[in-house]
mmCIF file of C-alpha atoms in Angstrom:
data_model
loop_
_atom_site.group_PDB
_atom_site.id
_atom_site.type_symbol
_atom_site.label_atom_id
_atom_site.label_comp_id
_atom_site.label_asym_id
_atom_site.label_seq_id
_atom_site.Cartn_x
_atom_site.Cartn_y
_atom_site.Cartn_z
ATOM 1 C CA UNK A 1 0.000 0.000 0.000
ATOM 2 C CA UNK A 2 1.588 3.387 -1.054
ATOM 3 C CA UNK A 3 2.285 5.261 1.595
ATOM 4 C CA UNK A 4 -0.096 8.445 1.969
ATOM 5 C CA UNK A 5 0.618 11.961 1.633
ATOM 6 C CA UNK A 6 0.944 14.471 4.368
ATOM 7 C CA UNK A 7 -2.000 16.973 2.762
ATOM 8 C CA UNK A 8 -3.872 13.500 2.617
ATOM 9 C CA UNK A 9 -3.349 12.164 6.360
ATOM 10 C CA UNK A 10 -4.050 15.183 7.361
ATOM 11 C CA UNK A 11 -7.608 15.657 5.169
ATOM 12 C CA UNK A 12 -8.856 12.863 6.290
ATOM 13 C CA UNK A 13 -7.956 13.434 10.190
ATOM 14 C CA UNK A 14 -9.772 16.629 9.821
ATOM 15 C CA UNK A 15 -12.641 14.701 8.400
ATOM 16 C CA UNK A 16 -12.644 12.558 10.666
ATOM 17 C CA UNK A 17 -11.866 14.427 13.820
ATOM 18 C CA UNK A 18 -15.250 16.945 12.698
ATOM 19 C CA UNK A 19 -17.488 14.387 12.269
ATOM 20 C CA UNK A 20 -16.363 12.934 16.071
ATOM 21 C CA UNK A 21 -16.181 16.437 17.201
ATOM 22 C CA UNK A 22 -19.463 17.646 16.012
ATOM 23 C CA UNK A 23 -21.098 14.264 17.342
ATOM 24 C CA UNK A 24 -19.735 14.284 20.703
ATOM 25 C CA UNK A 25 -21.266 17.857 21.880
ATOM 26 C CA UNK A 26 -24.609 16.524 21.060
ATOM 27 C CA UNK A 27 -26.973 14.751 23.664
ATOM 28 C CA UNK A 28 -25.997 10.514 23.046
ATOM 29 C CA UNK A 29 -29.415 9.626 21.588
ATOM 30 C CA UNK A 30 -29.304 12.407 18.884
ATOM 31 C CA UNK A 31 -25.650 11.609 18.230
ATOM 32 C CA UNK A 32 -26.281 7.820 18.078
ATOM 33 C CA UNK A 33 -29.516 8.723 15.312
ATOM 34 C CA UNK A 34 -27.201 11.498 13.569
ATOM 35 C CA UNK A 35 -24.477 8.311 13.026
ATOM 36 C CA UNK A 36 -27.150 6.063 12.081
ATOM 37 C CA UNK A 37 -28.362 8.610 9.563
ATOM 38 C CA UNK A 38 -24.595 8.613 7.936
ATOM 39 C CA UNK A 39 -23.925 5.066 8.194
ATOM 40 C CA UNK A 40 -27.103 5.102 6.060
ATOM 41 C CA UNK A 41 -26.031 7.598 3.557
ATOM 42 C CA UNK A 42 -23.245 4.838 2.926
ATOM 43 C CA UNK A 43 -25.463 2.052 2.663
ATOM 44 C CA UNK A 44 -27.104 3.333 -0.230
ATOM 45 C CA UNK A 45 -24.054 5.086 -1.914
ATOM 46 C CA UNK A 46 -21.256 2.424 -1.053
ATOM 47 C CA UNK A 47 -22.368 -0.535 -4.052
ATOM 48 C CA UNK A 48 -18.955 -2.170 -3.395
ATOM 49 C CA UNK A 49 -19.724 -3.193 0.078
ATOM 50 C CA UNK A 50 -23.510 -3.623 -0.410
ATOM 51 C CA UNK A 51 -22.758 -6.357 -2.765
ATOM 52 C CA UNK A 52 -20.042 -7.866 -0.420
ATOM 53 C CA UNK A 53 -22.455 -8.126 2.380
ATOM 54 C CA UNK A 54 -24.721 -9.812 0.072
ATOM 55 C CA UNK A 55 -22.361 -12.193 -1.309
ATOM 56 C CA UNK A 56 -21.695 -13.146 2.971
ATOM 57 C CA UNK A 57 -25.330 -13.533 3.076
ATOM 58 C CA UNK A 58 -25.618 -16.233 -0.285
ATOM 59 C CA UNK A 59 -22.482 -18.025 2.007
ATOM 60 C CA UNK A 60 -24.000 -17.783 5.411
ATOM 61 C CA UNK A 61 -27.653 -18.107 4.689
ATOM 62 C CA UNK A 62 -28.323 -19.606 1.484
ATOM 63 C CA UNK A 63 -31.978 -19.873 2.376
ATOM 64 C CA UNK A 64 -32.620 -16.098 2.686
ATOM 65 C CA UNK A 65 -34.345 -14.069 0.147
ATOM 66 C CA UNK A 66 -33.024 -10.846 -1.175
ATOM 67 C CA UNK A 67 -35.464 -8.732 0.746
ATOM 68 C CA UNK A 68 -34.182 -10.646 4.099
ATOM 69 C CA UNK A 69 -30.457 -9.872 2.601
ATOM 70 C CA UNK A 70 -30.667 -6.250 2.050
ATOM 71 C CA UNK A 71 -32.542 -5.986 5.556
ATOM 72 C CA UNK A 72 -29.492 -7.483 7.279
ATOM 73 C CA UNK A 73 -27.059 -5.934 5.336
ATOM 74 C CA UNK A 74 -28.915 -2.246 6.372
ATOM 75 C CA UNK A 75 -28.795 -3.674 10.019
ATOM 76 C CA UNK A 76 -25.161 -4.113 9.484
ATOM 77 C CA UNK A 77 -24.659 -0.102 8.498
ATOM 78 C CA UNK A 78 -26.696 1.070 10.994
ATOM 79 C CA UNK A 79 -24.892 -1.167 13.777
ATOM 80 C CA UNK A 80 -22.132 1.073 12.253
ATOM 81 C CA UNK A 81 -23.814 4.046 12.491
ATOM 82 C CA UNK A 82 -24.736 3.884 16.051
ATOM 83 C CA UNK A 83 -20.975 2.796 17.315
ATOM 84 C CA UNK A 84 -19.712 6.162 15.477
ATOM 85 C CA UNK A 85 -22.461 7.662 17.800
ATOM 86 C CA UNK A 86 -21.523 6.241 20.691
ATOM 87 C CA UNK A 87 -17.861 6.773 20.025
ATOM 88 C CA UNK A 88 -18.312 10.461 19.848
ATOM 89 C CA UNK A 89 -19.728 10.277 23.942
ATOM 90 C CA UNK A 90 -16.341 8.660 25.169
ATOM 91 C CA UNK A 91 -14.542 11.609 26.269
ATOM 92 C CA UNK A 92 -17.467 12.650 28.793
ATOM 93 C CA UNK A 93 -19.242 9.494 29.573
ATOM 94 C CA UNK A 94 -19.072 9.075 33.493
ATOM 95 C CA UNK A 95 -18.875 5.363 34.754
ATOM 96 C CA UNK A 96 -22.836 5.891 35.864
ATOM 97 C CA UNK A 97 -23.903 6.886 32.633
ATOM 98 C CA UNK A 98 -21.921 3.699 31.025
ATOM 99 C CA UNK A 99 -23.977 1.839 33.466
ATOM 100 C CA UNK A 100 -26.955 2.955 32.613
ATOM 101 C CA UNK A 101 -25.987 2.321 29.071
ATOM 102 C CA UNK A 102 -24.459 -1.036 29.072
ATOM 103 C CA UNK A 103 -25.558 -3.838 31.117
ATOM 104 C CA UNK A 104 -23.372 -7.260 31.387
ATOM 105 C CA UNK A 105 -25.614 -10.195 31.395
ATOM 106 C CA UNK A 106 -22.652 -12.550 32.197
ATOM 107 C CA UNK A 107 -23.369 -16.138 33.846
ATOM 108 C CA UNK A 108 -22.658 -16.625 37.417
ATOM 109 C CA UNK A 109 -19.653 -19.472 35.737
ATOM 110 C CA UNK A 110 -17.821 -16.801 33.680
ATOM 111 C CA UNK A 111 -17.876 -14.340 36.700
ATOM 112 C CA UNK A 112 -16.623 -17.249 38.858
ATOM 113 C CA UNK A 113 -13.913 -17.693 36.650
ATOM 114 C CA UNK A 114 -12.507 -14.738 36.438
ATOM 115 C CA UNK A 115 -12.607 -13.634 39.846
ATOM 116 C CA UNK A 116 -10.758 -17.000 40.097
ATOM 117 C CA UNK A 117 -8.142 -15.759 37.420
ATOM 118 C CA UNK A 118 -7.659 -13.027 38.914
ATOM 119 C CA UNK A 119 -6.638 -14.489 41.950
ATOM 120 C CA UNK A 120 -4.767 -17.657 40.559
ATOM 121 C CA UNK A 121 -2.915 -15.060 37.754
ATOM 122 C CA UNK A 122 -4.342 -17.267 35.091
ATOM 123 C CA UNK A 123 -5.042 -14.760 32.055
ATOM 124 C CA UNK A 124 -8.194 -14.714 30.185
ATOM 125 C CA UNK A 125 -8.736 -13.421 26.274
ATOM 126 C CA UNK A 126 -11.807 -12.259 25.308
ATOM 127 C CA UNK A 127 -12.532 -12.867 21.883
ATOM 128 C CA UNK A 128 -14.947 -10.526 20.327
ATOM 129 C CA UNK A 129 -16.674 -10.511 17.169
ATOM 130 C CA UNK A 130 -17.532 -7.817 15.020
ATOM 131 C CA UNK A 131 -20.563 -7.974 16.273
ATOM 132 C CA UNK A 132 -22.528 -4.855 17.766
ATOM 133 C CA UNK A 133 -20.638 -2.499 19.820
ATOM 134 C CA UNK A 134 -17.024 -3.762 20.418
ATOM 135 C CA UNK A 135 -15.870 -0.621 20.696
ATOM 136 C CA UNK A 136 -18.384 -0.075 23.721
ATOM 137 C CA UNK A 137 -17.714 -3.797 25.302
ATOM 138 C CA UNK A 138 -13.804 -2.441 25.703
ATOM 139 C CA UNK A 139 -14.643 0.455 26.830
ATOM 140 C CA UNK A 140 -17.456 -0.323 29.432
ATOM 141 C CA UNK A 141 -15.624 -3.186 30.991
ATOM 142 C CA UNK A 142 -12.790 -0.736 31.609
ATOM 143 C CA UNK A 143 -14.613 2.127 33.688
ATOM 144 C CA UNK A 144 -16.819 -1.078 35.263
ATOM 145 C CA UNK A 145 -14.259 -3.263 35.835
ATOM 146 C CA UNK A 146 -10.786 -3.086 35.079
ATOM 147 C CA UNK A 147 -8.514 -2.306 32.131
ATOM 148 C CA UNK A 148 -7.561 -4.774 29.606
ATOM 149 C CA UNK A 149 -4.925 -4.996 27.019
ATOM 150 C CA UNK A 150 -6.315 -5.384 23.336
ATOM 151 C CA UNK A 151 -4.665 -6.073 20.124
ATOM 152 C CA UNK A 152 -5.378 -4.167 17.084
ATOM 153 C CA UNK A 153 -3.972 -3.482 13.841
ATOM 154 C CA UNK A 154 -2.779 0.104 13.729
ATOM 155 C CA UNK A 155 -4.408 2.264 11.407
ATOM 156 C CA UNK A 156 -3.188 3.268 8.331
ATOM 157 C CA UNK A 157 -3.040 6.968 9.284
ATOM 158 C CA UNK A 158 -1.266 7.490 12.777
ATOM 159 C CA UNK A 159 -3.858 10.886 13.641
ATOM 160 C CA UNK A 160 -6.404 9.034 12.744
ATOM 161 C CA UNK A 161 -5.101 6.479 14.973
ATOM 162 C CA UNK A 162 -3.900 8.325 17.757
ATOM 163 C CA UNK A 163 -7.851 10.051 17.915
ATOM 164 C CA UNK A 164 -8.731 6.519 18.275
ATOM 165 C CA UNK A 165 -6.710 5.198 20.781
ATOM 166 C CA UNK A 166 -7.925 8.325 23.296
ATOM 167 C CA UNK A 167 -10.939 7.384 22.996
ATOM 168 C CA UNK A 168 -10.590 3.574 23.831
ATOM 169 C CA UNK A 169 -7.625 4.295 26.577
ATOM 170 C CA UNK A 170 -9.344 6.727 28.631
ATOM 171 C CA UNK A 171 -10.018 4.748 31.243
ATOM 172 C CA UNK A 172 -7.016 2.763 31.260
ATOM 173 C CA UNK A 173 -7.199 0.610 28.514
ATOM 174 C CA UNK A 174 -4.245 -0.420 26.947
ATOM 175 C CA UNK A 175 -2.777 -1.184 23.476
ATOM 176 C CA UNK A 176 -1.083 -3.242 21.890
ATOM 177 C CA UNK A 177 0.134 -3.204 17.703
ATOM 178 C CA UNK A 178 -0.428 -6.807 16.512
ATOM 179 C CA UNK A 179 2.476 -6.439 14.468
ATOM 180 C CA UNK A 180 5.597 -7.852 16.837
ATOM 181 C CA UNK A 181 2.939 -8.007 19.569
ATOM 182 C CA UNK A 182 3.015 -12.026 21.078
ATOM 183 C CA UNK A 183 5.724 -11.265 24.039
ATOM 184 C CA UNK A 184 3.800 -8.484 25.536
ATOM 185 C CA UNK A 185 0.286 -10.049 25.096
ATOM 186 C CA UNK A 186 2.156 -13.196 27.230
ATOM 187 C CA UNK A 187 3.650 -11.455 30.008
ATOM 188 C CA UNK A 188 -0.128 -9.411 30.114
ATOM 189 C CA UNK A 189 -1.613 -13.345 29.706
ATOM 190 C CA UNK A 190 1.052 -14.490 32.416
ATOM 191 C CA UNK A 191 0.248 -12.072 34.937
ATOM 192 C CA UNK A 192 -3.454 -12.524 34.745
ATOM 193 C CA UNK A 193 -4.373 -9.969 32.363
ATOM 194 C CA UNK A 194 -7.077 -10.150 30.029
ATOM 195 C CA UNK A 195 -6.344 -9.499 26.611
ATOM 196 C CA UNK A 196 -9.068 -8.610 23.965
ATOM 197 C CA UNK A 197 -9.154 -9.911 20.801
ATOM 198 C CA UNK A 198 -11.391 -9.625 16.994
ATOM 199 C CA UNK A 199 -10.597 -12.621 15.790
ATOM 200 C CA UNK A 200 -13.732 -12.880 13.904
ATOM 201 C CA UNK A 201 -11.407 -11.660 10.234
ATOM 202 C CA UNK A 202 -10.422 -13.371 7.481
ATOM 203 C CA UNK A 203 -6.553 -14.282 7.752
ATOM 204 C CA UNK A 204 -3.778 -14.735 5.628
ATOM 205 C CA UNK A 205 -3.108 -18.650 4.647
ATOM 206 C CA UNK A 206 0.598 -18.221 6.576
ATOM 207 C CA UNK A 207 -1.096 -16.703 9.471
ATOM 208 C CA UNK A 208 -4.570 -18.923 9.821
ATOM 209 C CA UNK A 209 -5.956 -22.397 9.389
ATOM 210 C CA UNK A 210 -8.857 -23.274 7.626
ATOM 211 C CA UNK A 211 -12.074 -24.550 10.109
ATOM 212 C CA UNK A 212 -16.061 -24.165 9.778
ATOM 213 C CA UNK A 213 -17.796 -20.801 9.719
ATOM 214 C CA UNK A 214 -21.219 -20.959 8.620
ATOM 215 C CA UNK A 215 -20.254 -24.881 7.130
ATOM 216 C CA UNK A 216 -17.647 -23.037 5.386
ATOM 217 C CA UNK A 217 -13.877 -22.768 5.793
ATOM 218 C CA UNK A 218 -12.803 -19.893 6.800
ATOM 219 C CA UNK A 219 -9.324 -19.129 7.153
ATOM 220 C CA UNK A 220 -9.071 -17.787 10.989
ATOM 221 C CA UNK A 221 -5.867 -16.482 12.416
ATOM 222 C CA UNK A 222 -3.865 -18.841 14.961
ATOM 223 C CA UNK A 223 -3.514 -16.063 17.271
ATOM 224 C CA UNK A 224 -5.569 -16.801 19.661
ATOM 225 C CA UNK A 225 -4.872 -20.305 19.913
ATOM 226 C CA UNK A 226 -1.508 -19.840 20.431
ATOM 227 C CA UNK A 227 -1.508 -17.962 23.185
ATOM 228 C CA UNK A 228 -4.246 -19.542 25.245
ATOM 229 C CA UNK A 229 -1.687 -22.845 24.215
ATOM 230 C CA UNK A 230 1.351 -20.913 25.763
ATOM 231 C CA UNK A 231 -0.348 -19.214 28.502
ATOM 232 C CA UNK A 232 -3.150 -21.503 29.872
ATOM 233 C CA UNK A 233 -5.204 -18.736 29.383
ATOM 234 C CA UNK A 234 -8.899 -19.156 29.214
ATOM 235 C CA UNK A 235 -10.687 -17.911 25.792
ATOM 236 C CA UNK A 236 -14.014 -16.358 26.456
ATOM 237 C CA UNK A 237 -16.468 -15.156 23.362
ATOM 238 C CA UNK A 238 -17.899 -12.037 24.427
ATOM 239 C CA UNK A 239 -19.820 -8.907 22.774
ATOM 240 C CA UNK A 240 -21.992 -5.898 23.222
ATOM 241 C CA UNK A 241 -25.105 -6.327 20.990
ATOM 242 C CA UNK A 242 -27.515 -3.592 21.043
ATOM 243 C CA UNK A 243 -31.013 -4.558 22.910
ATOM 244 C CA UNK A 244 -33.509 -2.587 21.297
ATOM 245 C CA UNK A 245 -36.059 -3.388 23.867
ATOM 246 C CA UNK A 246 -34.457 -2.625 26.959
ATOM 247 C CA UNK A 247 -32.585 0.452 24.595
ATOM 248 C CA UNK A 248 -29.248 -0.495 25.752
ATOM 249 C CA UNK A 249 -26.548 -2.335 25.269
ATOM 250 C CA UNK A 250 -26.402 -6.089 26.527
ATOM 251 C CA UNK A 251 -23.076 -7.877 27.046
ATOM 252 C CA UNK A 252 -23.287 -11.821 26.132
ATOM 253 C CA UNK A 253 -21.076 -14.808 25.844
ATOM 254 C CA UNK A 254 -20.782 -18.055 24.327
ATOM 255 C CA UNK A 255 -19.573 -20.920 25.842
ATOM 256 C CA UNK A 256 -16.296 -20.784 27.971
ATOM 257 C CA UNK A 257 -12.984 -22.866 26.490
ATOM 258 C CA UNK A 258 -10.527 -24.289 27.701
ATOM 259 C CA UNK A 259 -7.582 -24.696 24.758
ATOM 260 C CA UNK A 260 -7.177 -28.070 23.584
ATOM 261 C CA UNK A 261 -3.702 -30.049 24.730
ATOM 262 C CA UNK A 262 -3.103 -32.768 23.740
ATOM 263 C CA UNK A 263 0.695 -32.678 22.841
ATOM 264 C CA UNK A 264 0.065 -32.477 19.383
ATOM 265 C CA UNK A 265 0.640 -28.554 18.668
ATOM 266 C CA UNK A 266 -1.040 -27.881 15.334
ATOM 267 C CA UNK A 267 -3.947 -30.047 16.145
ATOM 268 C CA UNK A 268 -4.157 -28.264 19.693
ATOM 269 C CA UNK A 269 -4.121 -25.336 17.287
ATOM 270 C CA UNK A 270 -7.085 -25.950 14.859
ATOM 271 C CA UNK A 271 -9.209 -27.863 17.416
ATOM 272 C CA UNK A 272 -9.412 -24.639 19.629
ATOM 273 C CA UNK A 273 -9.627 -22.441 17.110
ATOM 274 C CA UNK A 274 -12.562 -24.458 15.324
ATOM 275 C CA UNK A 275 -14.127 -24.317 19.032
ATOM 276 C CA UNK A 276 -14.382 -20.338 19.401
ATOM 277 C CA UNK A 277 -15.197 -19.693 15.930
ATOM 278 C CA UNK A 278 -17.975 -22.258 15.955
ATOM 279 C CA UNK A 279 -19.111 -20.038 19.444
ATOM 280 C CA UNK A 280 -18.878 -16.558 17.345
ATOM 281 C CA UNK A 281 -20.765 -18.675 15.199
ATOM 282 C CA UNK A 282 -23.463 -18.639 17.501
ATOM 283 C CA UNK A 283 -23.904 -15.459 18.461
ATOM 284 C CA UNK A 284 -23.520 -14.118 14.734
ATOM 285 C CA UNK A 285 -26.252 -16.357 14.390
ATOM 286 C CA UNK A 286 -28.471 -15.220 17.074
ATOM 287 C CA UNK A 287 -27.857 -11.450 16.177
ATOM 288 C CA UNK A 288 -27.439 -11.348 12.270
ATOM 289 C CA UNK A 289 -28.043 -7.849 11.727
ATOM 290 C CA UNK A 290 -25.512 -6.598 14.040
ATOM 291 C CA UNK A 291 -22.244 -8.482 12.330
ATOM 292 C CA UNK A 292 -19.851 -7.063 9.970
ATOM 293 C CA UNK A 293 -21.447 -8.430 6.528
ATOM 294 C CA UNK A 294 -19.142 -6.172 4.594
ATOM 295 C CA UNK A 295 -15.990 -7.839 4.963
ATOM 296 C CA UNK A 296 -14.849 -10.625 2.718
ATOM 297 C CA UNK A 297 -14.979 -13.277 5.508
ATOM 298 C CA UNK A 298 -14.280 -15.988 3.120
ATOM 299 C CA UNK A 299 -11.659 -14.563 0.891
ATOM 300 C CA UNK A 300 -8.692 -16.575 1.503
ATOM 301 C CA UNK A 301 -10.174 -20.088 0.170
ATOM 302 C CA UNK A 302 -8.078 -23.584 0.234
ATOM 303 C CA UNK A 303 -5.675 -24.301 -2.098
ATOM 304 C CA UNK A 304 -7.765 -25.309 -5.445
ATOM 305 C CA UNK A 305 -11.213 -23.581 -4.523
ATOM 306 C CA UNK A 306 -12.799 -20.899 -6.653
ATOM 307 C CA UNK A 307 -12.233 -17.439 -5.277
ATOM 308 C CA UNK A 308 -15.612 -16.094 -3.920
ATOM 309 C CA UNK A 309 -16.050 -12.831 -4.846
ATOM 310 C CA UNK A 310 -15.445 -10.875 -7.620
#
């Protein structure tokens, strides 16, 4: 990727940085509705990832009509739209207001467990979809809990980035650039950290293994694997889907894992990894119009299949 210009970075910081800016001094339900209404705007301009999403949909749901595909895929932008929203509130969201906002309906085993982490130092990574508000899930388990340690990939424009990581880190969050990143994510892992993870992508063949998404392989990074492997860290699937209902946000979880060892360290490998996707799975499943149709999930294929999309 060519490297971008300074008159560029900057143009789009300044884009970016006035549409957070003019959010954020508005009340959180109008800014939430004002992001839906852009996220929107992009749904009906943006072909490109329209036809992406429906492509996931063919792949995912092969049963659906095209009137139950372009409703998902428009619950997809708007699940955008309202994290944009709910970004722009970060800087003066109070820990009562969060509370308010975003309730964790977490099972009386997972809190067990981690209260038990904490105390035995065993690490736990919580491995969240692009599904609903992730963005919120980080952020509300830090001024309700504790910080965590997440990995992302740094964005390709550092001001961009840097606006970003504010917002996430302000209270306490930490970090961490997945590029040269497994020593510190074990020493946060051996210290009884928890670590958060979207692991939910499509990966690179060198960097992923092929196991079932939707009864399709889908090549899934090792990441996660690994370090539960090397850490006896516990892997919990966790995210913040939006509860129109109860109008807030509801953390949920699939089931907790344990990594697989059995000795054999590429098996142990694929065999956990197969058992949180299949768990994303789930709750992709049980909140469709709140995932991330617009990536290409299922663009890396194995060697000798037909590429997917165009």
């Amino acid at each position: 990727m060519a490297r971008k210009s300074k008159i560029q970075v900057w143009s789009e910081y300044a884009l970016a940085r006035g549409i957070i800016g003019f959010l954020g001094i508005m009340p959180r339900r109008a800014a939430v509705k004002s992001g839906i209404l852009v996220s929107l705007l992009g749904f009906y301009l943006l072909k490109r990832l329209r036809e992406v999403a429906f492509r996931n949909l063919e792949i995912a749901f092969p049963d659906a009509d095209e009137a139950e595909r372009r409703r998902l895929t428009k619950g997809a932008f708007v699940n955008l739209g309202r994290i944009l929203g709910d970004m722009s509130q970060f800087p003066k969201l109070t820990p009562a207001e969060i509370e308010r906002t975003f309730e964790f309906r977490i099972s009386a085993e997972l809190w067990t467990l981690y209260e038990q982490g904490k105390r035995d130092k065993r690490g736990i990574i919580i491995v969240s979809p692009h599904l609903g508000n992730w963005e919120m899930l980080v952020f509300a388990w830090s001024a309700l809990y504790e910080p965590m340690s997440y990995l992302a990939r740094a964005l390709d424009n550092p001001l961009i980035e840097d606006l970003t990581v504010r917002l996430r880190t302000r209270f306490g969050n930490r970090p961490i650039n997945k590029k040269n990143s497994a020593q510190t994510a074990i020493r946060v892992l051996r210290s009884g950290g928890i670590l958060g993870i979207l692991a939910d992508v499509n990966a690179h063949p060198k960097e992923g293994v092929f196991v079932p998404f939707f009864g399709v392989p889908a090549c899934t990074s090792t990441g996660v694997a690994t370090l539960a492997l090397r850490t006896n860290a516990l892997i919990i699937p966790l995210c913040g889907v939006w509860d129109a209902d109860a109008e807030k946000y509801a953390a949920v979880h699939g089931r907790i894992i344990e990594p697989v060892s059995t000795g054999d360290r590429q098996a142990d490998i694929a065999s956990t990894t197969a058992l949180f996707t299949a768990e994303v799975e789930k709750l992709v499943r049980e909140y469709p119009d709140q995932w991330l149709w617009i990536h290409k999930r299922w663009k890396t294929r194995p060697p000798g299949e037909p590429e997917f999309y165009k």
